[in-house]
Each structure stands twice: as C-alpha cells, then as structure tokens.
C-alpha cells in the first residue's frame, strides 16, 4: 500500500513540476506549428535552447529581467527567420530537415570550448548566474508550504514560486492559442495545413502566414526554454533531440490541433513515465532489473506506447476522430 | 453585355476566327506563353484574348496543355522567358498565385482542392477577401472582426443556397461527394467577387444530374457580369453554354470561334479524332432536362447519398 501511495505521490509531483510546465509550453508552440499549420518542426528543443541562452546570458550580463526575456524571444524570432525564409516556399519536408539540423548545430555551438565565457561550453550556465532577479520577484516569502503530496519552499530554487509562474505561463499560452485559433487568422492556418495551393488560389499570402505561425510557435519554444532552466541550469545536452521527441510524443498523446491537448499530453507523458518507473522498481526484483535499468525500461515502454497510440488513436486523446477520416 | 461596337472589326467575330484573334474588350491578353517539360512542349500559346463578360470555353483533347496553361497564367507555374500577359489592364508576368487571385482572376482546380478537414462553411469563409481578422495582430480581438464575420457568413449562406449545399454547411468538406466538392470549390472562389473565374473541368466527375444545374450556375455568373473561362475536353458540354470557344491541341491554339463553327472546323475534328476515336461520347440526352436518363441518374445519386450517410 505504501508503495502505491509513494508512486502516486511522485506522479503528482512530476505532474506539476516546472519542467513539465515548460514542456507543455513548448508543445503549445509545436501545436501552432504542426497542429494548426502543418509545419514540421523537428527541432523545438533548439528553440528552447536559443531562448534559454538568450535569457540566461542577458541576465548574467546585467540586463533587467523583462529585457532578458525579450532578448530570448528575439533570438527565437531570428532563428525562425533564418529557418523559414529559405524553406517555407518549398515542400514541408525541407523545414523538417532544416529544423532538426539547426537544433543540433545550436547545441554543438553552445558546447564549443571556444565559447566557454559565453555559453559555459558543455558545463553550461549555472542557475545561480541568472536565477536571482526572478526569485527576487517572488511575493510568496520564505518558509515552506505543504499541499497534499506537494511540499516545497515558497520561493526557493525549485519551489512554489517557479511553479506558480510556470503554470501561469501555461495558462496564458492556452489562452493566446485559443484566441488565435478561433479567429479568421486561425482559420487560415488550418486552410494552409489542408492545402496551401487552395489558399493561394484564394489570394492569401501563404508564405507570410506560415512565417507568422513559425515565429509564434518558436516564441513559445523560447519561453519554454527559459522556464525549463529556471529551477536548474542551462545544459545544452538537456535540450537535444530527446526533448524534441518528448514534445512530439506529448502532442500526439494529447491531440494535435486541440486547445488543451498539449498541456494534457505533457502532464500525462511525464506522470506516466514516473508510474512505469515506480511500478517496475516496486514489482521487479533488483536481481532482474536494477534502478538504472528500470529507467531505461520506462523509456522503452513510452516508445511502445507512442507507437500503439499512433496506430490505434492517431487523433490523440482530445482530437476528433472525424477530422482524421478525411486525411488524404 | 453591350453590343455597341459590334460593327467595328475588333468586335468578336460572328463565326469562326483565326486563333489569337482580337476582341473588342479583352479582359485577359496573353502573349508568348511557353512551357516545356523535358523535351516536350506542353504549352506554346502565341496570342490569346479573352473577351470580358462572356463565357469562353477552352477545349482540347486530354493532354493538350489546358491545365498547364491555366497554371501558367494563374501563377502556379512559370513560363519560359519572354511571356507577357495582362489582366484587366495590368501586367501579370512574374506575379505570384495569390497576387493573380487578388487582381480578380480566381481559379478552381481540375483535381478539386476542397479543404477536407474543415467544414463547408469554413471553406467558404476562407474565400472572402480583405478580412480584418486574418491580420495576426488584430485577430485576437474578436470585436474588431465579428461584424465582418457575420457579413461574410451571410454571403456564404447565400452562395451555399444557390449551389444547393446549404444543408451541408456544418459537414466536413471531405464528406461531400466529388461533384459537391466541385460545387463547393466554385462557390468558395465566388466568395471573393472575382472579375473573372477560371474553372478547370468543372463538370468532370460531377453526376450528370448535377451537371445541368452547374451549367445553369455558370450562365448565371455570366449574366451577373462576370467573365468565365472554363476548360472542358468534351465538346458537347461546351456547346450548351459557351459564347466563344478556343481550341487547343498539343500546346497550341488551333482554332477559335462560336461553338458550332469551331466544331465543324476540320482542323478541330482532326485534333479530336487524332487523339481518341471514340469522341462522340457526348450524348445530348444527358443534358436535356426531364429525360428518362436524367431521372434514372438522379435516383442513383440519391441512393448513393443515403448509403453514404448510413456509413458515416
Ligand atoms: N509537371 C509535369 N511534368 C511533366 N509533364 C507534365 C507536367 N504537367 C503536365 N505535363 C504534360 O503536359 C501535357 C499537358 O498536360 P495538361 O496541361 O494536364 O493537359 P490537359 O489539361 O489539356 O489535359 C501532357 O502531356 C502532360 O503529360
Ligand atoms: Mg487538365
């Protein structure tokens, strides 16, 4: 019984972790790209890393918090322009190739020993270098607050403050996407997803609209990166292909082109993984599978689950089956 | 349309004319549009004028280059250097597809491009021009565009009613029959109030029962003052509604004139017979209202639709 409660508690903690919120925001951005517009962004983690670097380096060099956030966002806009200008007129696969390579290039550049003084190379940038102005904003005070399975410092490095802000941003992101998706602009995105040429024949500037969507989704990615690093540090290797893969899993799980799908997908993804890990740890003796192996096992299960999902419920949990029926 | 200058030699000739003949009031003037695919010349049009306010049919056997020609002049494909064409007085060379459409020349596609995972109504509303809510920076403020949205919706409802799609407005476009999708695409194009509409085989794949009403729609557009240019490879269809016929074969214009004259033209007959010997498929009985054939087909269509609904 105790183990069950332990597993449930750690699932609950993972569900509201700032990192989970950060991934939810990244997936909200990916949803603007893929779900609504049909843009294949295979490098959302690259956007996160660019945002995190822009933000962390600016704060470290003395920029005020709002300016640092704007610099992180601006960096993602530049990335969108660089990636989008040459590819958005071409077939969709080109954007996929370019985003996947760009994300890797950014990570490799960040790791370069030459840039030790800027990006901290492979060690990254320690959280203490950029976290303070954010923590100083906290009005939650000192001390600790307990709430069900959740017990954290009010402010702290990884406490209630960063959680409240992170989920506040998630809420804002959902609101923004909802406002955009219900508008005629959102209708254009879906039209482009269905058939670009049809939209062109109606006199719309498809390239400009795709670029706008790429920029907005990328800005969500950058914002996600900033939140991702607030309770930890900027580690280029923690924002690699794997994180992009998590984002894709979450969006397919929750349901692309839905409003709440990205959030549901991200929360379920992280909570389920903790469940698999905890369950395997508790039921399989160490002689068969030790803790490190259960970690790997949990990834295998996630991969299999993703395959099953795509086969049996391609529209995700919140998606509409009928929409997929007409997918030609 | 007005006949005031019919007497001048620039007026549309009464009968057959040389391909590329001049018109009294051309809305579209095309010069030197050439396109090669590998070694093959798909389109080689020296000069073509399309008269304003009439229905012009562009006919020719399969593979004549009609679709490619449409693609070229609507910005979906690029002709080789030296091409010039202008629409309603302004040059269109080197403009993008969306600019061509904004100039007032809107097309449909031979392979229908309905937006399948969107509703019929959403398809229609995408056709409207100048929407405030399509501006990203204003889109999140609904009060700025909700009135315009209502107007556009009313306009869409009117068109859907005219095209007998009103009861389908909330269905996904992908659930419509092929013919209904053709109608939807045409109605969507009309949402932008084009000066000229270009239809690529609007009748292909449409049930003969629907064909009659489709022909009616096209004529009604002309009567509203719109210019219609449509592609068809079946000459018999064309005879019923077109005011002027342009014939294309192997990329070139080979004849133009009134339907009757053109079809009697040995060059045209040759082009058709050379292409396929069973040309005389066009059975006029299919087009006459109230014929047994049509009733029979209408029944079949109805049956097909009920079974389709059962499946859904
Ligand atoms: N993208 C393409 N690549 C190569 N050949 C093409 C292409 N598009 C059309 N063609 C060729 O050009 C010729 C004209 O085709 P098309 O314009 O579709 O004819 P139509 O519409 O009159 O039936 C055909 O021989 C066709 O095979
Ligand atoms: Mg064709």
XYZ file of C-alpha atoms and ligand atoms in Angstrom:
668
model
C 0.000 0.000 0.000
C 2.799 2.360 0.915
C 4.468 1.806 -2.437
C 1.254 2.611 -4.276
C 0.946 5.879 -2.392
C 4.600 6.619 -2.988
C 4.218 6.086 -6.693
C 1.078 8.246 -6.818
C 2.833 10.978 -4.846
C 5.812 11.084 -7.163
C 3.475 11.124 -10.153
C 1.650 14.102 -8.660
C 4.951 15.874 -8.045
C 6.152 15.235 -11.593
C 2.829 16.422 -12.993
C 3.193 19.952 -11.615
C 6.979 20.197 -11.911
C 8.258 23.375 -13.593
C 9.936 21.234 -16.243
C 6.599 19.637 -17.092
C 5.076 23.096 -17.430
C 8.000 24.159 -19.611
C 7.483 21.217 -21.941
C 3.738 21.962 -22.017
C 4.586 25.473 -23.261
C 6.984 24.104 -25.863
C 4.236 21.731 -27.017
C 1.742 24.611 -27.209
C 4.213 26.187 -29.638
C 4.651 22.950 -31.555
C 0.872 22.766 -31.789
C 0.811 26.152 -33.526
C 3.408 24.778 -35.940
C 2.250 21.256 -36.571
C -1.280 21.025 -35.225
C -2.725 24.137 -36.776
C -0.438 25.000 -39.679
C 1.034 21.618 -40.585
C 4.632 22.856 -40.262
C 7.010 20.014 -39.429
C 9.258 21.487 -36.767
C 11.612 18.718 -35.725
C 13.756 20.980 -33.579
C 11.562 22.539 -30.913
C 14.325 21.831 -28.364
C 16.571 24.083 -30.440
C 14.111 26.940 -29.953
C 14.108 26.180 -26.219
C 17.895 26.269 -26.074
C 18.078 29.540 -28.010
C 15.554 31.097 -25.628
C 17.379 29.776 -22.582
C 20.772 31.050 -23.773
C 19.367 34.436 -24.743
C 17.682 34.831 -21.384
C 20.423 33.441 -19.126
C 23.315 35.240 -20.793
C 21.439 38.561 -20.809
C 20.640 38.351 -17.099
C 24.187 37.310 -16.290
C 25.497 40.317 -18.223
C 23.258 42.602 -16.197
C 20.144 43.070 -18.326
C 16.921 43.626 -16.392
C 14.563 40.633 -16.331
C 11.999 41.922 -18.887
C 14.787 42.851 -21.301
C 16.366 39.426 -20.899
C 13.057 37.756 -21.673
C 12.646 39.938 -24.769
C 16.169 39.066 -25.889
C 15.388 35.353 -25.528
C 12.214 35.807 -27.568
C 14.010 37.919 -30.180
C 16.638 35.203 -30.567
C 13.886 32.740 -31.443
C 12.417 35.177 -33.974
C 15.804 35.418 -35.668
C 16.005 31.619 -35.709
C 12.532 31.413 -37.289
C 13.515 33.875 -39.998
C 16.746 32.047 -40.735
C 14.990 28.685 -40.925
C 11.780 29.871 -42.552
C 12.922 32.265 -45.277
C 14.644 29.620 -47.402
C 12.275 26.729 -46.689
C 8.704 27.927 -46.280
C 8.291 28.279 -50.045
C 9.402 24.690 -50.520
C 7.730 21.415 -49.667
C 7.130 20.673 -45.982
C 9.942 18.151 -45.570
C 12.571 20.828 -46.080
C 11.550 22.631 -42.911
C 11.768 19.332 -41.034
C 15.327 18.705 -42.190
C 16.416 22.271 -41.530
C 14.912 22.443 -38.031
C 16.379 19.123 -36.941
C 19.851 20.157 -38.102
C 19.583 23.689 -36.740
C 18.709 22.381 -33.282
C 21.791 20.156 -33.353
C 24.009 22.956 -34.653
C 22.871 25.296 -31.884
C 23.620 22.638 -29.298
C 27.074 21.966 -30.773
C 27.926 25.653 -30.935
C 26.804 26.070 -27.335
C 29.133 23.232 -26.346
C 32.180 24.688 -28.096
C 35.061 25.186 -25.639
C 35.843 28.390 -27.526
C 32.620 29.847 -26.175
C 33.380 28.873 -22.589
C 32.981 32.505 -21.467
C 29.649 32.962 -23.176
C 27.743 29.685 -23.036
C 29.813 27.845 -20.469
C 30.542 25.212 -23.145
C 29.486 21.681 -22.189
C 29.156 22.552 -18.487
C 26.518 25.103 -19.384
C 25.498 28.114 -17.326
C 24.853 27.507 -13.623
C 21.390 28.587 -12.481
C 22.829 30.918 -9.841
C 24.116 33.162 -12.644
C 20.663 34.169 -13.848
C 18.077 32.988 -11.334
C 18.290 35.724 -8.708
C 16.283 38.539 -10.355
C 13.468 36.086 -10.956
C 13.498 34.850 -7.378
C 13.581 38.413 -6.093
C 10.232 38.996 -7.742
C 8.572 36.388 -5.562
C 5.893 37.659 -3.207
C 5.443 34.272 -1.598
C 8.044 34.974 1.093
C 10.262 32.500 2.832
C 9.216 29.288 4.523
C 7.671 26.119 3.235
C 4.137 25.208 2.254
C 2.633 21.765 2.128
C -0.343 20.905 -0.019
C -1.334 17.253 -0.421
C 1.619 15.405 -1.906
C 3.309 18.683 -2.702
C 5.709 20.176 -0.209
C 8.073 22.904 -1.400
C 9.789 26.077 -0.284
C 7.629 29.107 -1.020
C 10.293 30.703 -3.145
C 13.466 28.636 -3.154
C 15.391 27.462 -6.187
C 12.738 24.973 -7.209
C 9.764 25.885 -5.066
C 6.216 27.155 -5.314
C 7.206 30.469 -6.939
C 8.670 28.967 -10.111
C 5.752 26.506 -10.246
C 3.140 29.239 -9.966
C 4.817 31.327 -12.649
C 5.430 28.355 -14.957
C 1.801 27.206 -14.820
C 0.642 30.803 -15.126
C 2.546 30.983 -18.406
C 0.976 27.684 -19.486
C -2.440 29.173 -18.788
C -1.557 32.306 -20.757
C -0.282 30.207 -23.636
C -3.511 28.217 -23.772
C -5.488 31.457 -23.709
C -3.457 33.019 -26.527
C -3.731 29.936 -28.719
C -7.451 29.763 -28.064
C -7.873 33.410 -29.068
C -5.829 32.903 -32.227
C -7.342 29.570 -33.203
C -10.917 30.831 -33.148
C -10.066 33.837 -35.327
C -10.062 34.111 -39.111
C -6.266 34.017 -38.854
C -6.534 30.614 -37.170
C -8.864 29.504 -39.940
C -6.193 30.462 -42.444
C -3.651 28.311 -40.613
C -5.912 25.281 -40.851
C -6.555 26.016 -44.508
C -2.822 26.093 -45.152
C -2.450 22.812 -43.291
C -5.072 21.261 -45.569
C -3.911 22.631 -48.916
C -1.561 25.535 -49.442
C -2.338 25.875 -53.130
C -6.047 26.174 -52.470
C -5.357 29.030 -50.052
C -3.027 30.661 -52.560
C -5.727 30.462 -55.217
C -7.947 32.459 -52.876
C -5.474 35.329 -52.880
C -3.891 34.820 -49.455
C -0.197 35.354 -48.821
C 0.580 31.831 -47.663
C 4.285 32.438 -47.121
C 3.709 35.358 -44.756
C 1.151 33.462 -42.728
C 3.368 30.391 -42.418
C 6.189 32.648 -41.280
C 3.947 34.234 -38.649
C 2.982 30.796 -37.368
C 6.606 29.663 -37.299
C 7.594 32.750 -35.318
C 4.780 32.434 -32.789
C 5.361 28.733 -32.168
C 9.079 29.414 -31.881
C 8.492 32.151 -29.315
C 6.548 29.667 -27.202
C 9.536 27.352 -27.551
C 11.924 30.066 -26.362
C 9.692 30.925 -23.412
C 9.564 27.230 -22.549
C 13.354 27.102 -22.600
C 13.601 29.973 -20.105
C 11.233 28.258 -17.703
C 12.934 24.931 -18.233
C 16.252 26.292 -16.977
C 14.987 28.463 -14.099
C 14.998 25.710 -11.447
C 18.166 24.085 -12.823
C 20.891 25.241 -15.203
C 21.379 25.793 -18.923
C 22.655 22.434 -20.111
C 22.920 22.201 -23.885
C 22.653 18.427 -23.737
C 19.416 18.517 -21.767
C 17.802 20.306 -24.716
C 18.662 17.953 -27.537
C 16.834 15.613 -29.873
C 15.392 13.712 -26.937
C 13.479 16.732 -25.675
C 12.089 17.394 -29.157
C 10.964 13.772 -29.191
C 9.191 14.262 -25.840
C 7.388 17.275 -27.272
C 6.190 15.257 -30.244
C 5.073 12.412 -28.000
C 3.130 14.821 -25.840
C 1.361 16.460 -28.778
C 0.385 13.147 -30.336
C -0.779 11.912 -26.951
C -2.872 14.947 -26.083
C -4.169 15.603 -29.572
C -2.788 17.958 -32.228
C -4.849 20.995 -33.220
C -6.749 20.928 -29.930
C -6.546 23.666 -27.322
C -5.814 21.605 -24.196
C -4.138 18.642 -25.893
C -0.574 19.950 -25.495
C -0.973 20.502 -21.741
C -2.727 17.208 -21.141
C -0.167 15.419 -23.282
C 2.830 16.883 -21.445
C 1.406 16.143 -17.976
C 0.383 12.602 -18.893
C 3.684 11.911 -20.583
C 5.803 12.803 -17.549
C 3.432 11.342 -14.967
C 3.074 8.069 -16.837
C 6.806 7.660 -17.128
C 7.186 8.068 -13.378
C 4.451 5.496 -12.922
C 6.168 2.953 -15.138
C 9.487 3.549 -13.401
C 7.992 3.328 -9.913
C 5.878 0.318 -10.759
C 8.795 -1.582 -12.289
C 11.023 -0.646 -9.366
C 8.469 -1.916 -6.863
C 7.475 -5.129 -8.598
C 10.576 -6.344 -10.399
C 13.357 -7.525 -8.068
C 16.721 -5.795 -8.366
C 18.336 -9.035 -9.485
C 16.339 -8.881 -12.721
C 16.247 -5.130 -13.288
C 18.098 -2.555 -11.202
C 17.082 1.088 -10.833
C 19.132 2.232 -13.779
C 17.607 -0.453 -15.949
C 14.060 0.459 -14.920
C 14.840 3.997 -16.058
C 15.727 2.656 -19.479
C 12.773 0.290 -19.367
C 10.442 3.223 -18.775
C 11.700 4.853 -21.989
C 11.108 1.668 -23.925
C 7.549 1.487 -22.638
C 6.996 5.123 -23.581
C 8.240 4.397 -27.096
C 5.965 1.380 -27.461
C 3.036 3.356 -26.072
C 3.675 6.066 -28.661
C 3.583 3.511 -31.461
C 0.357 1.998 -30.160
C -1.136 5.460 -29.842
C -0.341 6.413 -33.407
C -1.788 3.123 -34.614
C -4.948 2.961 -32.510
C -5.761 6.554 -31.635
C -3.961 8.730 -34.161
C -6.013 11.778 -33.239
C -4.737 11.692 -29.620
C -6.872 11.830 -26.503
C -8.674 15.100 -27.202
C -8.618 15.003 -31.010
C -11.673 14.458 -33.157
C -11.721 11.154 -34.959
C -13.873 12.503 -37.757
C -11.243 15.026 -38.743
C -8.710 12.297 -39.402
C -11.097 10.270 -41.532
C -10.662 12.677 -44.395
C -6.930 12.800 -44.233
C -5.873 12.053 -47.782
C -23.008 42.525 -72.444
C -23.186 45.551 -74.637
C -23.148 45.196 -78.372
C -22.433 48.828 -79.142
C -19.252 48.289 -81.101
C -20.177 45.051 -82.801
C -19.833 46.799 -86.140
C -16.126 47.559 -85.803
C -13.755 44.906 -86.944
C -12.476 44.496 -83.375
C -15.791 43.084 -82.195
C -15.943 39.356 -81.571
C -16.354 37.863 -84.992
C -19.702 36.281 -85.632
C -18.383 32.902 -86.548
C -15.048 31.217 -86.835
C -11.913 33.290 -86.432
C -8.217 32.789 -86.604
C -6.732 31.545 -83.326
C -5.487 34.544 -81.388
C -7.992 36.949 -82.922
C -8.525 40.328 -81.299
C -11.582 41.136 -79.167
C -13.396 44.401 -78.655
C -12.929 44.490 -74.889
C -10.457 41.829 -73.784
C -10.093 41.331 -70.029
C -7.191 38.918 -70.426
C -4.471 39.258 -73.037
C -1.819 36.559 -73.265
C 1.367 36.689 -75.352
C 4.036 34.125 -75.877
C 3.340 31.751 -73.018
C 5.565 28.711 -73.449
C 6.300 25.805 -71.130
C 8.491 22.777 -71.792
C 8.614 19.606 -69.728
C 11.904 17.989 -70.577
C 11.982 17.929 -74.362
C 8.205 18.118 -74.696
C 6.444 21.413 -75.320
C 3.318 21.309 -73.170
C 2.159 24.855 -73.906
C 3.056 27.246 -76.710
C 0.431 29.972 -76.917
C 1.390 32.876 -79.168
C -1.510 35.222 -78.580
C -4.873 34.907 -76.911
C -7.501 37.423 -75.911
C -10.457 36.647 -73.708
C -13.478 38.868 -74.110
C -14.938 40.472 -70.990
C -18.356 39.414 -69.797
C -18.771 36.244 -71.844
C -18.296 32.541 -71.277
C -15.240 31.317 -73.106
C -14.562 27.615 -73.252
C -11.027 26.343 -73.632
C -11.314 22.910 -75.143
C -8.961 20.323 -76.486
C -8.194 16.643 -76.149
C -6.626 15.257 -72.996
C -3.018 16.296 -72.680
C -3.477 19.341 -74.912
C -1.956 21.560 -72.243
C -5.088 23.266 -70.931
C -4.343 22.703 -67.250
C -0.715 23.667 -67.713
C -1.834 26.858 -69.459
C -4.154 27.628 -66.523
C -1.321 27.013 -64.084
C 0.973 29.324 -66.030
C -1.318 32.306 -66.219
C -2.531 31.965 -62.616
C 0.980 31.926 -61.146
C 1.080 28.253 -60.150
C 3.764 27.518 -62.733
C 6.368 29.622 -64.524
C 6.521 30.013 -68.305
C 9.847 30.291 -70.122
C 11.268 33.788 -70.529
C 9.526 36.184 -72.871
C 5.971 35.565 -71.727
C 3.645 38.503 -71.159
C 0.105 38.566 -70.039
C -2.137 41.161 -68.535
C -5.445 41.082 -66.778
C -7.865 43.964 -66.762
C -5.175 46.328 -67.946
C -2.339 45.449 -65.577
C 0.561 43.131 -66.308
C 0.646 39.810 -64.516
C 4.026 38.486 -65.657
C 6.030 37.187 -62.704
C 3.297 37.667 -60.145
C 2.574 35.073 -57.501
C -0.549 32.960 -57.463
C -2.033 34.917 -54.594
C -1.489 38.254 -56.378
C -3.177 36.922 -59.502
C -6.159 35.991 -57.363
C -6.150 39.385 -55.676
C -6.164 41.037 -59.099
C -9.580 39.430 -59.567
C -8.754 36.303 -61.559
C -9.714 33.333 -59.409
C -9.408 29.730 -60.484
C -10.516 26.277 -59.468
C -8.561 23.071 -59.945
C -9.114 20.027 -62.096
C -8.326 17.880 -59.068
C -10.603 19.547 -56.575
C -8.908 21.256 -53.679
C -11.608 21.233 -51.046
C -10.123 21.617 -47.565
C -11.294 18.243 -46.360
C -10.820 18.535 -42.607
C -12.650 21.837 -42.451
C -16.373 22.373 -42.589
C -18.127 23.522 -45.731
C -18.790 26.871 -44.027
C -15.130 27.343 -43.062
C -14.158 26.549 -46.636
C -16.498 29.239 -47.849
C -15.377 31.856 -45.352
C -11.756 31.414 -46.372
C -12.709 32.665 -49.803
C -13.664 36.157 -48.641
C -11.221 38.964 -49.322
C -9.951 41.722 -47.021
C -10.757 40.104 -43.672
C -9.632 42.158 -40.678
C -9.423 39.027 -38.553
C -6.861 37.497 -40.892
C -4.371 40.060 -39.655
C -2.414 38.360 -36.884
C -2.180 41.482 -34.762
C -5.917 42.130 -34.831
C -7.057 38.518 -34.848
C -7.230 38.056 -31.084
C -9.602 40.990 -30.659
C -12.894 39.476 -31.705
C -14.937 42.707 -31.545
C -12.769 44.056 -34.363
C -13.881 41.387 -36.797
C -17.071 39.820 -35.525
C -19.339 42.106 -37.573
C -17.410 41.482 -40.747
C -17.504 37.780 -39.930
C -21.299 37.921 -39.803
C -21.465 39.642 -43.183
C -19.162 37.061 -44.707
C -21.227 34.263 -43.220
C -24.417 35.712 -44.697
C -22.788 35.961 -48.080
C -21.592 32.357 -47.768
C -25.083 31.222 -46.837
C -26.452 32.898 -49.940
C -23.947 31.181 -52.189
C -24.407 27.813 -50.487
C -28.117 28.094 -51.042
C -27.573 28.878 -54.700
C -25.295 25.856 -55.046
C -27.651 23.609 -53.061
C -25.116 22.985 -50.317
C -26.927 24.850 -47.565
C -27.822 21.767 -45.543
C -24.187 20.639 -45.717
C -22.744 23.806 -44.188
C -21.595 22.126 -40.967
C -20.316 18.938 -42.606
C -16.658 18.366 -43.246
C -15.843 19.105 -46.873
C -14.224 15.668 -47.026
C -17.614 14.036 -46.512
C -19.083 15.553 -49.680
C -19.370 13.708 -52.973
C -16.917 14.570 -55.729
C -19.479 16.675 -57.538
C -20.472 18.555 -54.401
C -16.823 19.321 -53.753
C -16.548 20.814 -57.249
C -19.557 22.980 -56.440
C -18.035 23.978 -53.114
C -14.768 24.955 -54.741
C -16.612 27.089 -57.247
C -18.773 28.717 -54.572
C -15.658 29.372 -52.471
C -13.963 31.084 -55.398
C -17.034 33.284 -55.813
C -16.756 34.483 -52.209
C -14.054 36.889 -53.372
C -16.250 38.543 -56.036
C -13.759 37.837 -58.820
C -13.870 39.702 -62.116
C -13.058 36.505 -63.918
C -13.421 32.931 -62.807
C -11.375 30.163 -64.366
C -12.807 26.677 -63.983
C -10.688 23.645 -64.817
C -13.061 20.877 -65.897
C -15.913 21.893 -63.581
C -18.055 19.087 -64.981
C -15.591 16.223 -64.678
C -16.682 13.670 -62.120
C -19.906 15.504 -61.473
C -23.029 13.416 -61.707
C -24.983 14.201 -64.858
C -27.923 15.086 -62.621
C -25.840 17.879 -61.137
C -24.298 18.917 -64.424
C -27.450 20.639 -65.575
C -27.596 22.893 -62.535
C -23.866 23.530 -62.734
C -24.256 24.762 -66.301
C -27.058 26.971 -65.065
C -24.800 28.431 -62.384
C -22.094 29.233 -64.873
C -24.558 31.016 -67.126
C -25.937 32.940 -64.165
C -22.424 34.162 -63.354
C -22.058 35.498 -66.863
C -25.439 37.188 -66.601
C -24.193 38.864 -63.404
C -21.392 40.415 -65.438
C -18.570 38.023 -64.626
C -16.154 36.710 -67.206
C -15.905 32.926 -67.272
C -13.099 30.906 -68.791
C -13.548 27.201 -68.417
C -11.708 24.126 -69.530
C -13.519 21.122 -70.858
C -12.485 18.345 -73.131
C -15.974 17.248 -74.065
C -17.166 19.452 -76.923
C -20.815 18.599 -76.493
C -20.968 20.050 -72.988
C -19.393 23.194 -74.259
C -21.957 23.796 -76.952
C -24.718 24.403 -74.435
C -23.282 27.294 -72.546
C -20.254 28.861 -74.152
C -20.390 32.123 -76.071
C -16.958 31.573 -77.526
C -14.741 28.543 -77.884
C -10.958 28.350 -78.037
C -9.430 25.062 -79.110
C -6.044 23.866 -78.008
C -4.116 20.836 -79.214
C -0.581 19.759 -78.428
C 0.057 23.000 -76.598
C -1.015 25.320 -79.414
C -4.190 27.256 -80.131
C -5.601 25.744 -83.282
C -8.959 27.470 -83.654
C -11.443 29.794 -82.028
C -14.960 30.890 -82.755
C -18.595 30.161 -81.989
C -19.170 26.617 -80.819
C -20.981 25.473 -83.941
C -18.360 26.770 -86.337
C -15.441 25.508 -84.329
C -16.847 22.036 -84.142
C -17.342 21.946 -87.867
C -13.754 23.035 -88.402
C -11.817 20.152 -89.972
C -8.666 21.101 -88.033
C -10.537 20.673 -84.778
C -12.203 17.426 -85.776
C -8.825 16.172 -86.796
C -7.264 17.069 -83.465
C -10.018 15.280 -81.602
C -10.136 12.206 -83.803
C -6.383 12.052 -83.761
C -6.471 11.991 -80.009
C -9.218 9.428 -79.492
C -11.534 7.827 -81.966
C -14.482 7.396 -79.657
C -15.044 11.121 -79.282
C -18.741 11.027 -79.862
C -19.459 10.142 -76.268
C -21.241 13.384 -75.512
C -24.866 12.348 -75.535
C -27.104 15.393 -75.612
C -29.863 13.395 -73.965
C -27.840 13.596 -70.758
C -28.226 17.327 -70.721
C -31.872 17.731 -71.522
C -33.993 18.228 -68.513
C -36.608 15.663 -67.629
C -35.191 12.922 -69.802
C -35.525 9.370 -68.556
C -31.811 9.114 -68.387
C -31.539 12.046 -66.028
C -34.252 10.797 -63.701
C -32.592 7.443 -63.546
C -29.300 9.060 -62.689
C -30.860 11.332 -60.096
C -32.268 8.250 -58.400
C -28.881 6.636 -58.392
C -27.315 9.722 -56.899
C -29.922 9.836 -54.157
C -29.310 6.174 -53.382
C -25.588 6.712 -53.250
C -26.012 9.600 -50.871
C -28.233 7.712 -48.441
C -25.815 4.825 -48.322
C -23.002 7.299 -47.769
C -24.867 8.801 -44.840
C -25.536 5.371 -43.383
C -21.870 4.630 -43.397
C -20.918 7.870 -41.690
N 4.527 18.541 -64.070
C 4.624 17.955 -65.276
N 5.742 17.297 -65.615
C 5.860 16.715 -66.838
N 4.912 16.732 -67.775
C 3.751 17.379 -67.495
C 3.550 18.008 -66.230
N 2.316 18.574 -66.228
C 1.773 18.288 -67.436
N 2.624 17.575 -68.191
C 2.386 17.134 -69.571
O 1.992 18.243 -70.308
C 0.973 17.898 -71.225
C -0.234 18.780 -70.998
O -0.883 18.382 -69.812
P -2.168 19.108 -69.252
O -1.922 20.562 -69.235
O -2.517 18.482 -67.959
O -3.255 18.747 -70.339
P -4.828 18.923 -70.304
O -5.205 19.668 -69.077
O -5.137 19.660 -71.552
O -5.403 17.555 -70.329
C 0.668 16.426 -71.020
O 1.366 15.697 -71.985
C 1.243 16.145 -69.648
O 1.694 14.828 -69.567
Mg -6.397 19.151 -67.494
